[in-house]
Tab-separated table of C-alpha atoms in Angstrom:
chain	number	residue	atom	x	y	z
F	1	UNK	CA	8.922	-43.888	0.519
F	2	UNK	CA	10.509	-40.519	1.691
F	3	UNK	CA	9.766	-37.799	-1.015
F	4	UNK	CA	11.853	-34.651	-0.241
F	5	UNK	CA	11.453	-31.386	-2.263
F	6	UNK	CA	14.550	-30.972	-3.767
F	7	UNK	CA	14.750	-28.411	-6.603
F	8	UNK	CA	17.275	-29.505	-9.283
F	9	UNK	CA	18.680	-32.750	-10.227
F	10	UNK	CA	19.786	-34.496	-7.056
F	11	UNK	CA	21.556	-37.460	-5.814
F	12	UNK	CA	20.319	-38.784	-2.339
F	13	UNK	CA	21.535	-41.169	-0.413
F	14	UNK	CA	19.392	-43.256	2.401
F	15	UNK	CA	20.991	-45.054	5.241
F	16	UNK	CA	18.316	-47.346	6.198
F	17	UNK	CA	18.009	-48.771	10.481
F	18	UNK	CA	18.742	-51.986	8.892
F	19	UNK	CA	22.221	-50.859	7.680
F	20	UNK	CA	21.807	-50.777	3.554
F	21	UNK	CA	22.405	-48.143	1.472
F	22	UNK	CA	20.491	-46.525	-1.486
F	23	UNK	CA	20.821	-43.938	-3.771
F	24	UNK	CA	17.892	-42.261	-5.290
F	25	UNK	CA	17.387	-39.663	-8.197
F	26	UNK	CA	15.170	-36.772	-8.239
F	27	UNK	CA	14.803	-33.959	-10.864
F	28	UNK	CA	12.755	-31.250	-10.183
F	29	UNK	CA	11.344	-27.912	-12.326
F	30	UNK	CA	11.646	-24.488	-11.379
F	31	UNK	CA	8.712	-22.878	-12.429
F	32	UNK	CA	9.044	-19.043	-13.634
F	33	UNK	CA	6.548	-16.852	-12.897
F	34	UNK	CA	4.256	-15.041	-15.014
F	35	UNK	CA	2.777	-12.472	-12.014
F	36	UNK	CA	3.743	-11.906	-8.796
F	37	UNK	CA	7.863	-12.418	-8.487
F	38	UNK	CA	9.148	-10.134	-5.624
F	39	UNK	CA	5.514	-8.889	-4.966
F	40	UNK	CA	5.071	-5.752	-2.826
F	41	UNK	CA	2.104	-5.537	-0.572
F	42	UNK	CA	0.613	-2.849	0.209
F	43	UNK	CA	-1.797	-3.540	3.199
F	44	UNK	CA	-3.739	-0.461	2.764
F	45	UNK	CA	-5.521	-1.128	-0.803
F	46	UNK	CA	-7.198	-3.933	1.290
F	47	UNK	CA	-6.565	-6.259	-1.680
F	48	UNK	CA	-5.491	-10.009	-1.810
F	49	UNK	CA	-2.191	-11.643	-3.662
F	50	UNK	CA	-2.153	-12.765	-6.801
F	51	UNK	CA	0.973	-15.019	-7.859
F	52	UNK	CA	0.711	-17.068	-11.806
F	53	UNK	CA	3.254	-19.394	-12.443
F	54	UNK	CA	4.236	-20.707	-16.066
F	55	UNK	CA	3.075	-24.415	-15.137
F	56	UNK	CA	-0.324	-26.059	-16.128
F	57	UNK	CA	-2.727	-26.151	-13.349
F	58	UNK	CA	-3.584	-29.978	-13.952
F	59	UNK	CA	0.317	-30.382	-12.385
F	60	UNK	CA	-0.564	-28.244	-9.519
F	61	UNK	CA	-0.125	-30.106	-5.747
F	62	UNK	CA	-2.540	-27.914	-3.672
F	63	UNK	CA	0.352	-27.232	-1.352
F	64	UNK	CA	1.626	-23.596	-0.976
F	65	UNK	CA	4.362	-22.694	2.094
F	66	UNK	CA	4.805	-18.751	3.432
F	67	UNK	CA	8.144	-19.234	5.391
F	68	UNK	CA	8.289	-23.061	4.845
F	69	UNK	CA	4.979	-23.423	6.734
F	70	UNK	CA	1.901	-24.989	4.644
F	71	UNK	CA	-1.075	-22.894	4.172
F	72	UNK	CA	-4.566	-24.271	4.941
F	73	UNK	CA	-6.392	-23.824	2.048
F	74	UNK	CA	-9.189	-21.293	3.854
F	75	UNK	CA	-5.907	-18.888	3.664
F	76	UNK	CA	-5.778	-19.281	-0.449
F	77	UNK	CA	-7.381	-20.084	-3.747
F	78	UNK	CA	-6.360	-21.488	-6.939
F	79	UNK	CA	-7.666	-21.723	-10.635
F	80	UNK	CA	-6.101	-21.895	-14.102
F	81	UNK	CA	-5.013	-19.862	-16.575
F	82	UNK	CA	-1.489	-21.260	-15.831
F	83	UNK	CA	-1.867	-21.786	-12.543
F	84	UNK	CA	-2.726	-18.393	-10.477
F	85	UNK	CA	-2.408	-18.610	-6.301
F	86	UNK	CA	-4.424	-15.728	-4.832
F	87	UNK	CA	-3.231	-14.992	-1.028
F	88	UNK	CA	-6.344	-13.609	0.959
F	89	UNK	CA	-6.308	-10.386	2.591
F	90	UNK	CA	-7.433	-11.873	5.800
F	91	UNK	CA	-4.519	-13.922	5.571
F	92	UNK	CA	-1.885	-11.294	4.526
F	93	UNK	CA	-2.512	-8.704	7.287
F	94	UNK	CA	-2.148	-11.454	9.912
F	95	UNK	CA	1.649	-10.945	8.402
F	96	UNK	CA	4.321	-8.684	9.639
F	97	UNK	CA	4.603	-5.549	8.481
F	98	UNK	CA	7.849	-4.436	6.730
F	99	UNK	CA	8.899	-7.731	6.322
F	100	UNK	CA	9.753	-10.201	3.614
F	101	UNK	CA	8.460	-13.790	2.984
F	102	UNK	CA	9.322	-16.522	1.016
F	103	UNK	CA	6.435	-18.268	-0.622
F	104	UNK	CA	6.536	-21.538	-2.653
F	105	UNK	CA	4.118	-23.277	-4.868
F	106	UNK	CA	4.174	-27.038	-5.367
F	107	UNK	CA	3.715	-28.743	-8.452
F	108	UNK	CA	3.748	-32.806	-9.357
F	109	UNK	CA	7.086	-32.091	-10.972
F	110	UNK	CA	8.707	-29.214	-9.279
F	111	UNK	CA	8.025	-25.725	-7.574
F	112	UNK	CA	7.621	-22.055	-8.139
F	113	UNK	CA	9.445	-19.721	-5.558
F	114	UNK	CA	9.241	-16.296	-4.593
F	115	UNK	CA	9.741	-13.601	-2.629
F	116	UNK	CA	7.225	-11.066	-1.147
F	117	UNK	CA	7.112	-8.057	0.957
F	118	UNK	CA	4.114	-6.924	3.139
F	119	UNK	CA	3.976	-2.885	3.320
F	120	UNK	CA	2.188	-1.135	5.864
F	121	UNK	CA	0.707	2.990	6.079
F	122	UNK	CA	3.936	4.883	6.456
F	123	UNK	CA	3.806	7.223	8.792
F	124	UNK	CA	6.382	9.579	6.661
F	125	UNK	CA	3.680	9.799	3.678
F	126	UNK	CA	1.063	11.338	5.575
F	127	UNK	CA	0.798	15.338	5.037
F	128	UNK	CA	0.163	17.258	7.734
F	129	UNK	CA	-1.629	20.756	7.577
F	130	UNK	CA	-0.851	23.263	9.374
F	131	UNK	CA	-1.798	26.736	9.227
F	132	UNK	CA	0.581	29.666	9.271
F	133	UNK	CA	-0.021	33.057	9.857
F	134	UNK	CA	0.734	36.205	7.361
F	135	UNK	CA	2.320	38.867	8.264
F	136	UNK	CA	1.074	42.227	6.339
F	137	UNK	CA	3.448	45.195	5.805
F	138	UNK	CA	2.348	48.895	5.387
F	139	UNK	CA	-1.136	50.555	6.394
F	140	UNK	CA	-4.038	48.432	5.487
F	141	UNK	CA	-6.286	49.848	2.881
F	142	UNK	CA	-9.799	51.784	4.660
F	143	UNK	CA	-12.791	51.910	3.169
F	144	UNK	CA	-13.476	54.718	1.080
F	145	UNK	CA	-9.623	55.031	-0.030
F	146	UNK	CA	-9.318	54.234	-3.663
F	147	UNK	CA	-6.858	56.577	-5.269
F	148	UNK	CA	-8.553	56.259	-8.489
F	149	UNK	CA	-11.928	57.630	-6.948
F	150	UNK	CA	-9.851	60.913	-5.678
F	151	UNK	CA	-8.951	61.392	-9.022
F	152	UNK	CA	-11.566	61.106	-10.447
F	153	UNK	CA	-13.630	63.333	-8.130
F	154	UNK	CA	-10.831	65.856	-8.509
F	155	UNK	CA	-11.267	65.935	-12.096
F	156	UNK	CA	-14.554	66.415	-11.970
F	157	UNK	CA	-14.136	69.219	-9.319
F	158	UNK	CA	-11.481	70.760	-11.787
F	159	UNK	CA	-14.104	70.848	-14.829
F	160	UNK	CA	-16.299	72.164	-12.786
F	161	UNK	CA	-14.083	75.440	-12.045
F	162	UNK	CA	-13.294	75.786	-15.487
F	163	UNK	CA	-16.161	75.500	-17.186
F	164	UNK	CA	-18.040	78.138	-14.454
């Protein structure tokens, strides 16, 4: 038997080597998902994947593709609540940066598929300091100059002449 994941309701038709003909049905779900659709990655919070689909996890196949490649399972978990596929960080930075992937989830009775995108540091967001120099105008102040002391003292000087 030749299973083939077709998504949809499909008509196939085998040409067996001996010559006959048959025509077989399929009818797969599309699973939505719950967490995870169009995912962006960001490599730096050091964090792994998390994907939920809508679909009980008693239907799920233990077979998840990146790219149309099956994942060993050291690469991923699963558990219910749904069904929720965590990707590994170890995994995920093994991935190109700036690039997306395809991921599918396999079920008994369809699939769940999705885009991701893994982000790396950009360079652009990092700020530079940089120090730059300031330019006074006029004299700078000396010690000993504060106009309000010269006042003052005059004051005091002319008191002193008018009162003697």
């Amino acid at each position: 038997l030749l299973t083939l994941p077709f998504v949809g309701s499909h008509e196939i038709t085998f040409v067996l080597t001996d010559g006959s003909v048959t025509t077989h049905f399929t009818n797969y779900k599309i699973y939505e998902f719950i967490q995870g659709e169009d995912l962006e990655i960001d490599l730096e919070d050091e964090e792994n994947a998390i994907f939920e689909v809508d679909c009980d996890y008693s239907k799920f196949a233990n077979q998840v593709t990146v790219e149309g490649e099956e994942l060993d399972s050291s690469c991923y978990t699963s558990r219910p609540g749904s069904t929720i596929v965590e990707l590994y960080y170890d995994y995920l930075k093994t991935l190109e940066a700036d690039e997306d992937y395809d991921i599918t989830i396999y079920f008994d009775d369809g699939i769940a598929k999705t885009e991701f995108e893994i982000d790396d540091i950009d360079d652009d967001e990092v700020i530079e300091y940089k120090e730059t120099p300031v330019k006074l105008s006029g004299t700078p102040t000396k010690t000993g100059d504060n106009p309000f002391a010269d006042f003052f003292r005059f004051f005091i000087f002319w008191n002193y002449l008018y009162i003697n």
